[in-house]
Short mmCIF file of C-alpha atoms and ligand atoms in Angstrom, two decimals:
data_model
loop_
_atom_site.label_atom_id
_atom_site.label_comp_id
_atom_site.label_asym_id
_atom_site.label_seq_id
_atom_site.Cartn_x
_atom_site.Cartn_y
_atom_site.Cartn_z
CA MET A 1 0.03 0.13 -0.04
CA THR A 2 1.27 3.48 -0.84
CA VAL A 3 -0.63 5.97 1.70
CA LEU A 4 0.82 8.85 -0.24
CA ALA A 5 -1.21 7.93 -3.48
CA ASP A 6 -4.58 7.13 -1.69
CA GLY A 7 -7.00 9.31 0.48
CA VAL A 8 -6.15 9.29 3.96
CA VAL A 9 -8.00 10.64 6.95
CA VAL A 10 -6.21 12.96 9.53
CA THR A 11 -7.86 13.83 12.99
CA GLY A 12 -6.59 16.87 14.83
CA SER A 13 -5.69 18.07 11.34
CA ALA A 14 -6.31 21.77 12.74
CA GLY A 15 -3.74 20.95 15.62
CA PHE A 16 0.17 21.44 15.42
CA ILE A 17 1.49 18.17 14.42
CA GLY A 18 -1.92 17.59 12.50
CA ARG A 19 -1.45 20.81 10.20
CA ALA A 20 2.23 19.79 9.58
CA LEU A 21 1.00 16.09 8.67
CA VAL A 22 -1.79 17.50 6.19
CA ARG A 23 0.52 19.79 4.71
CA THR A 24 3.40 17.15 3.84
CA LEU A 25 0.35 14.96 2.55
CA LEU A 26 -1.19 17.31 0.47
CA ASP A 27 2.59 18.45 -0.70
CA ALA A 28 3.14 14.95 -1.76
CA GLY A 29 -0.42 14.91 -3.98
CA THR A 30 -2.58 12.86 -1.41
CA ARG A 31 -6.47 13.60 -1.12
CA VAL A 32 -6.69 14.33 2.62
CA VAL A 33 -9.95 14.31 4.93
CA GLY A 34 -9.11 16.65 7.80
CA ILE A 35 -11.27 16.08 10.88
CA ASP A 36 -11.19 18.63 13.80
CA ARG A 37 -13.75 20.58 15.64
CA LEU A 38 -11.78 23.64 14.98
CA PRO A 39 -11.88 25.40 11.49
CA GLN A 40 -8.97 24.60 9.03
CA PRO A 41 -7.52 26.44 5.85
CA ALA A 42 -8.97 25.33 2.60
CA HIS A 43 -7.40 23.16 -0.29
CA PRO A 44 -8.47 21.80 -3.47
CA CYS A 45 -7.31 18.38 -2.21
CA LEU A 46 -8.29 18.73 1.30
CA THR A 47 -11.70 17.97 2.51
CA VAL A 48 -12.86 19.57 5.76
CA LEU A 49 -14.82 18.06 8.02
CA THR A 50 -15.41 20.61 11.38
CA ALA A 51 -16.84 17.88 13.64
CA ASP A 52 -16.18 16.67 17.11
CA LEU A 53 -15.26 12.85 16.79
CA LEU A 54 -17.88 12.30 19.37
CA ASP A 55 -20.60 13.65 17.50
CA ASP A 56 -22.92 11.23 15.84
CA ASP A 57 -21.84 12.74 12.26
CA GLU A 58 -22.42 10.44 9.40
CA ARG A 59 -19.76 12.47 7.19
CA VAL A 60 -17.20 11.54 9.84
CA ARG A 61 -18.23 8.00 9.96
CA ALA A 62 -18.32 7.75 6.06
CA ALA A 63 -14.75 9.16 5.90
CA LEU A 64 -13.40 6.72 8.18
CA ARG A 65 -15.18 3.91 6.90
CA SER A 66 -13.45 4.24 3.32
CA ALA A 67 -9.89 5.91 4.33
CA ALA A 68 -7.03 4.13 2.92
CA ALA A 69 -5.26 4.98 6.46
CA VAL A 70 -6.38 7.15 9.30
CA PHE A 71 -3.75 9.45 11.31
CA HIS A 72 -5.38 9.80 14.59
CA LEU A 73 -3.81 12.73 16.19
CA ALA A 74 -6.97 14.48 17.74
CA GLY A 75 -6.67 14.62 21.55
CA CYS A 76 -6.43 16.69 24.27
CA SER A 77 -2.84 17.62 24.63
CA GLY A 78 -0.63 19.22 27.06
CA VAL A 79 0.71 17.61 30.63
CA ARG A 80 0.37 21.33 31.97
CA ASP A 81 -3.50 22.05 31.03
CA ARG A 82 -4.97 23.50 33.99
CA GLY A 83 -8.06 24.54 32.63
CA PRO A 84 -11.83 23.94 33.76
CA ASP A 85 -12.87 20.69 32.98
CA VAL A 86 -9.55 19.28 32.31
CA ALA A 87 -10.02 15.88 33.37
CA LEU A 88 -13.37 15.56 31.76
CA ARG A 89 -11.75 16.83 28.70
CA ARG A 90 -8.74 14.60 28.76
CA ARG A 91 -11.24 11.63 29.26
CA ARG A 92 -13.75 12.58 26.54
CA ASP A 93 -10.84 13.52 23.79
CA ASN A 94 -8.50 10.95 24.59
CA PRO A 95 -9.72 7.37 25.52
CA LEU A 96 -13.65 8.11 24.54
CA ALA A 97 -12.81 9.73 21.24
CA THR A 98 -9.94 7.02 20.47
CA ALA A 99 -12.39 4.32 21.04
CA ALA A 100 -15.22 5.92 18.92
CA LEU A 101 -12.95 6.34 15.88
CA LEU A 102 -11.67 3.14 16.27
CA ARG A 103 -15.58 1.40 16.24
CA ALA A 104 -15.75 3.41 12.90
CA VAL A 105 -12.72 2.29 10.83
CA PRO A 106 -12.87 -1.23 9.67
CA LEU A 107 -10.35 -3.55 11.06
CA ARG A 108 -8.33 -3.73 8.02
CA THR A 109 -7.51 -0.17 7.79
CA PRO A 110 -3.78 0.90 9.11
CA VAL A 111 -4.19 3.22 11.86
CA VAL A 112 -1.85 5.53 13.44
CA VAL A 113 -2.68 6.78 16.93
CA THR A 114 -0.57 9.21 18.96
CA SER A 115 -0.02 8.76 22.41
CA SER A 116 2.68 10.26 24.20
CA SER A 117 6.04 10.09 25.73
CA SER A 118 4.73 11.18 28.77
CA VAL A 119 3.29 7.66 29.43
CA TYR A 120 7.08 6.76 30.73
CA GLY A 121 6.85 9.14 33.45
CA GLY A 122 10.41 10.31 32.55
CA ALA A 123 13.78 8.79 31.53
CA HIS A 124 15.77 6.50 34.12
CA GLY A 125 18.72 7.74 36.04
CA VAL A 126 19.73 11.13 36.93
CA PRO A 127 18.92 14.28 34.57
CA ALA A 128 22.68 14.65 34.05
CA ASP A 129 22.82 10.95 32.91
CA PRO A 130 19.46 10.21 31.60
CA GLN A 131 18.99 6.52 30.42
CA PRO A 132 16.63 6.24 27.37
CA CYS A 133 12.79 4.79 27.76
CA VAL A 134 12.25 1.35 25.69
CA GLU A 135 8.65 0.52 24.30
CA THR A 136 8.78 -2.50 26.52
CA ASP A 137 9.57 -0.58 29.90
CA PRO A 138 6.35 -0.60 32.18
CA VAL A 139 4.30 2.48 31.98
CA ARG A 140 4.47 4.75 35.15
CA PRO A 141 2.19 8.08 34.06
CA ARG A 142 2.38 11.10 36.06
CA GLY A 143 -0.64 12.97 36.02
CA GLY A 144 -4.13 13.13 34.20
CA TYR A 145 -2.56 13.78 30.77
CA ALA A 146 -0.12 10.42 30.82
CA ARG A 147 -2.64 8.31 32.34
CA SER A 148 -5.27 9.39 29.77
CA LYS A 149 -2.65 8.42 27.18
CA VAL A 150 -2.38 4.90 28.85
CA GLU A 151 -6.02 4.49 28.33
CA VAL A 152 -5.75 5.24 24.76
CA GLU A 153 -2.93 2.64 24.58
CA ARG A 154 -5.13 -0.05 26.24
CA ILE A 155 -7.69 0.57 23.56
CA CYS A 156 -5.19 0.24 20.77
CA ALA A 157 -3.97 -2.98 22.41
CA ALA A 158 -7.35 -4.41 22.22
CA ARG A 159 -7.67 -3.63 18.63
CA LEU A 160 -4.42 -5.35 17.83
CA ARG A 161 -5.33 -8.42 19.83
CA ASP A 162 -8.49 -8.27 17.39
CA GLY A 163 -6.21 -8.30 14.43
CA GLY A 164 -6.40 -4.52 13.56
CA THR A 165 -3.20 -2.87 11.99
CA VAL A 166 -2.38 -0.06 14.68
CA ALA A 167 0.71 1.88 15.13
CA VAL A 168 0.86 3.70 18.43
CA ALA A 169 3.54 6.44 18.27
CA ARG A 170 4.72 7.86 21.58
CA PRO A 171 6.00 11.37 20.31
CA PHE A 172 8.76 13.19 22.31
CA THR A 173 8.45 16.83 22.28
CA ALA A 174 7.80 17.95 18.92
CA ALA A 175 9.15 21.40 17.91
CA GLY A 176 9.06 23.71 14.72
CA GLU A 177 6.37 25.61 12.73
CA GLY A 178 3.01 26.28 14.70
CA GLN A 179 4.20 24.66 17.96
CA ARG A 180 1.49 24.69 20.39
CA PRO A 181 1.60 28.22 22.48
CA ASP A 182 1.66 26.19 25.79
CA MET A 183 4.75 24.20 25.03
CA ALA A 184 7.98 25.76 26.39
CA LEU A 185 9.85 26.91 22.93
CA ALA A 186 6.64 28.71 22.20
CA ARG A 187 6.07 30.32 25.18
CA TRP A 188 10.00 31.50 25.54
CA ILE A 189 9.93 32.73 21.89
CA ALA A 190 6.91 34.95 22.68
CA ASP A 191 8.49 36.20 26.16
CA ALA A 192 12.01 36.64 24.67
CA ARG A 193 10.25 38.70 21.76
CA GLU A 194 8.20 41.03 24.45
CA GLY A 195 11.58 41.48 26.97
CA ARG A 196 9.99 39.04 29.26
CA PRO A 197 11.91 37.09 31.63
CA LEU A 198 11.61 33.26 30.24
CA ARG A 199 9.90 30.86 32.88
CA ILE A 200 11.95 28.06 33.46
CA LEU A 201 9.76 25.13 35.21
CA GLY A 202 11.93 23.34 37.88
CA SER A 203 15.63 23.69 36.99
CA PRO A 204 17.36 24.34 33.59
CA ASP A 205 19.36 21.24 33.92
CA ARG A 206 16.08 19.12 32.95
CA VAL A 207 16.31 17.45 29.71
CA ARG A 208 14.14 17.08 26.64
CA ASP A 209 14.23 14.77 23.60
CA VAL A 210 13.33 17.37 21.27
CA THR A 211 11.97 16.05 17.95
CA ASP A 212 11.69 18.40 14.68
CA VAL A 213 8.00 18.23 13.66
CA ARG A 214 9.13 17.36 10.28
CA ASP A 215 10.66 14.33 11.29
CA VAL A 216 7.23 13.53 13.40
CA VAL A 217 5.60 13.84 10.48
CA ARG A 218 7.64 11.70 8.46
CA ALA A 219 7.61 8.92 11.03
CA LEU A 220 4.03 9.16 11.09
CA ILE A 221 3.36 8.77 7.60
CA ALA A 222 6.07 5.77 7.44
CA LEU A 223 4.30 3.89 10.12
CA ALA A 224 1.22 3.79 8.06
CA GLU A 225 2.90 3.22 4.71
CA ARG A 226 4.65 0.06 6.20
CA GLU A 227 1.24 -0.86 8.15
CA VAL A 228 3.40 -1.24 11.32
CA ARG A 229 1.77 -2.72 14.60
CA GLY A 230 2.51 -1.90 18.06
CA THR A 231 4.06 0.84 20.17
CA ILE A 232 6.93 2.99 18.36
CA ASN A 233 8.90 6.07 20.42
CA VAL A 234 8.91 8.80 17.89
CA GLY A 235 12.14 10.60 19.02
CA THR A 236 15.85 11.51 18.42
CA GLY A 237 17.77 9.50 21.43
CA VAL A 238 19.37 12.64 21.98
CA GLY A 239 18.62 14.98 25.23
CA HIS A 240 18.58 18.94 25.18
CA THR A 241 19.00 20.71 28.69
CA LEU A 242 16.24 23.62 29.07
CA ALA A 243 19.42 25.95 29.35
CA GLU A 244 20.55 24.86 25.66
CA MET A 245 16.85 25.33 24.31
CA VAL A 246 16.66 28.73 26.20
CA ASP A 247 20.26 29.76 24.47
CA ALA A 248 18.59 28.66 21.26
CA VAL A 249 15.89 30.99 21.78
CA ALA A 250 18.55 33.95 22.35
CA GLY A 251 20.73 32.93 19.69
CA VAL A 252 18.29 33.05 16.82
CA LEU A 253 16.07 36.41 18.18
CA GLY A 254 19.79 37.89 18.74
CA VAL A 255 18.79 39.22 22.59
CA ASP A 256 19.93 38.67 25.99
CA VAL A 257 17.51 37.06 27.79
CA ARG A 258 16.41 36.83 31.50
CA THR A 259 15.52 33.41 33.27
CA LEU A 260 13.01 32.83 36.02
CA VAL A 261 13.32 29.53 37.52
CA VAL A 262 9.90 28.28 39.02
CA PRO A 263 8.90 25.48 41.01
CA ALA A 264 7.91 22.74 38.77
CA SER A 265 4.57 20.62 39.43
CA PRO A 266 4.88 16.86 39.75
CA GLU A 267 4.05 15.74 36.12
CA GLU A 268 7.11 18.13 34.92
CA VAL A 269 9.49 14.88 34.58
CA PRO A 270 13.26 15.66 35.05
CA ALA A 271 14.35 14.45 31.68
CA THR A 272 12.89 12.52 28.61
CA LEU A 273 14.63 10.43 26.07
CA ALA A 274 13.87 7.97 23.47
CA ASP A 275 15.49 4.59 22.70
CA THR A 276 15.42 4.89 19.01
CA ALA A 277 16.11 0.94 18.22
CA ARG A 278 12.56 0.05 17.30
CA LEU A 279 11.60 3.26 15.38
CA ARG A 280 14.75 2.80 13.44
CA ARG A 281 13.69 -0.84 12.42
CA ALA A 282 10.18 -0.19 11.89
CA VAL A 283 10.56 3.31 9.38
CA GLY A 284 14.30 2.94 8.56
CA PHE A 285 15.19 6.14 9.91
CA VAL A 286 15.79 7.94 13.51
CA PRO A 287 15.47 11.79 13.64
CA VAL A 288 18.27 14.27 14.23
CA THR A 289 17.17 17.40 15.21
CA ASP A 290 19.36 20.48 14.71
CA LEU A 291 17.90 22.59 17.61
CA CYS A 292 18.93 26.24 16.09
CA ASP A 293 17.47 25.47 12.87
CA VAL A 294 14.28 24.21 14.32
CA VAL A 295 13.77 27.10 16.79
CA ALA A 296 14.93 29.58 14.14
CA ARG A 297 11.86 28.10 11.61
CA GLN A 298 9.58 28.38 14.48
CA THR A 299 10.55 31.73 14.99
CA ALA A 300 10.34 32.61 11.89
CA ALA A 301 6.70 31.26 11.42
CA ALA A 302 5.76 32.83 14.50
CA LEU A 303 6.78 36.19 13.37
CA SER A 304 5.38 36.02 10.00
CA ALA A 305 2.07 34.94 11.06
CA ASN A 306 2.32 37.76 13.84
CA GLU A 307 1.34 35.45 16.44
CA PRO A 308 0.57 37.69 19.58
CA ALA A 309 2.95 37.17 22.47
CA LEU A 310 1.53 35.19 25.60
CA GLU A 311 0.75 36.82 28.82
CA VAL A 312 3.38 35.11 31.49
CA ALA A 313 0.82 33.63 34.00
N1 NAD B 401 3.06 18.28 20.46
C1 NAD B 401 3.87 17.12 21.15
O1 NAD B 401 5.03 17.35 21.42
C2 NAD B 401 3.10 15.98 21.28
C3 NAD B 401 4.00 15.12 22.03
C4 NAD B 401 3.44 13.67 22.48
C5 NAD B 401 2.13 13.35 21.87
N2 NAD B 401 1.46 14.31 21.26
C6 NAD B 401 0.10 13.79 20.81
O2 NAD B 401 0.09 13.99 19.69
C7 NAD B 401 -1.47 14.83 19.25
C8 NAD B 401 -1.18 15.88 18.33
O3 NAD B 401 -0.75 17.03 19.25
P1 NAD B 401 -0.55 18.21 18.90
O4 NAD B 401 0.66 19.04 19.91
O5 NAD B 401 -0.55 18.67 17.40
O6 NAD B 401 -2.06 18.82 19.81
P2 NAD B 401 -3.04 20.19 19.48
O7 NAD B 401 -3.65 20.19 20.67
O8 NAD B 401 -2.31 21.17 18.71
O9 NAD B 401 -4.19 19.28 18.61
C9 NAD B 401 -4.81 18.46 18.48
C10 NAD B 401 -6.31 18.71 17.81
O10 NAD B 401 -7.12 17.87 18.13
C11 NAD B 401 -8.72 18.55 17.93
N3 NAD B 401 -9.26 17.75 18.94
C12 NAD B 401 -9.15 17.32 20.21
N4 NAD B 401 -10.33 16.55 20.55
C13 NAD B 401 -11.08 16.29 19.46
C14 NAD B 401 -12.47 15.63 19.32
N5 NAD B 401 -12.92 14.89 20.10
N6 NAD B 401 -13.00 15.94 17.91
C15 NAD B 401 -12.60 16.55 17.02
N7 NAD B 401 -11.26 17.05 17.04
C16 NAD B 401 -10.79 17.20 18.17
C17 NAD B 401 -8.08 19.88 18.72
O11 NAD B 401 -9.30 20.50 18.16
C18 NAD B 401 -6.80 20.25 18.17
O12 NAD B 401 -6.98 20.87 17.00
C19 NAD B 401 -2.14 14.90 20.40
O13 NAD B 401 -2.94 13.50 20.54
C20 NAD B 401 -1.43 14.93 21.65
O14 NAD B 401 -1.45 14.42 22.90
C21 NAD B 401 1.71 15.67 21.08
#
């Protein structure tokens, strides 16, 4: 099967990774049905379905029935969401929406579902020497977001047992154009532009496996094309300290920045790091992140979109 020649469904297509995935698929000449409850820009090869996955919507059911492959990215994202009803929204948009989606997709259709590296509860070892998380490690979710993704994975595991083709991708901190405004690099770029101090949660020595969103998208497409089954880390295997990430922002913007270290909540794990052996076997490559390049692209996109800088909470 060649996903890029067929019609595919992308859920969460108005989101950060979803938009990048749709753009890549459209650039490759693929017809896409994008399902999101938020609006999306029009394109001749994109059928936009503005709908909630939990609505009883025949257009959504028909699209899912006939898709050559389904990329399920819709979800309540973000570990530090403190918004109202967050527990309800996480349950609704993560396990419940995934279960509803899978019921509507024929068992033979390849499905790629985004879980999260947060199910690991952080890398092993100390932040100065973190040890990569392997897909076979027991999950240790910290916080409601991670727990909701563990639920999503359980639903996918049941589908696999039933003979379905499901790849459960565990992305590690995607970065690049259009990053969600609640994520660290996006916040720091906005703060640095406005001359505000960059708030660092916990410690500048915390470590993140940062993955270029273009590579996340490339990996998701390869997982669908190769009809991969099972759980796969989507990360680089290389950690960056928060201090390095702050330096990249300051360097790209050419400004001096002030930082403010504030206490981190328990779900903010000291380090994340992917073991990439299974990813290499599954898709034939391991992403390499050029932090300065990613930050430069993300900054340029934010400037050109004239995205408003955020207020510091
Ligand atoms: N961005 C990252 O670094 C990262 C890391 C790990 C996992 N993930 C996961 O990858 C996926 C995509 O992440 P993102 O950063 O693009 O998130 P995002 O919040 O930018 O996009 C999610 C999209 O899903 C839509 N959505 C949510 N529930 C829906 C529903 N019930 N019906 C229709 N649309 C719905 C939202 O409107 C939003 O546009 C999410 O599941 C997220 O948890 C992301």
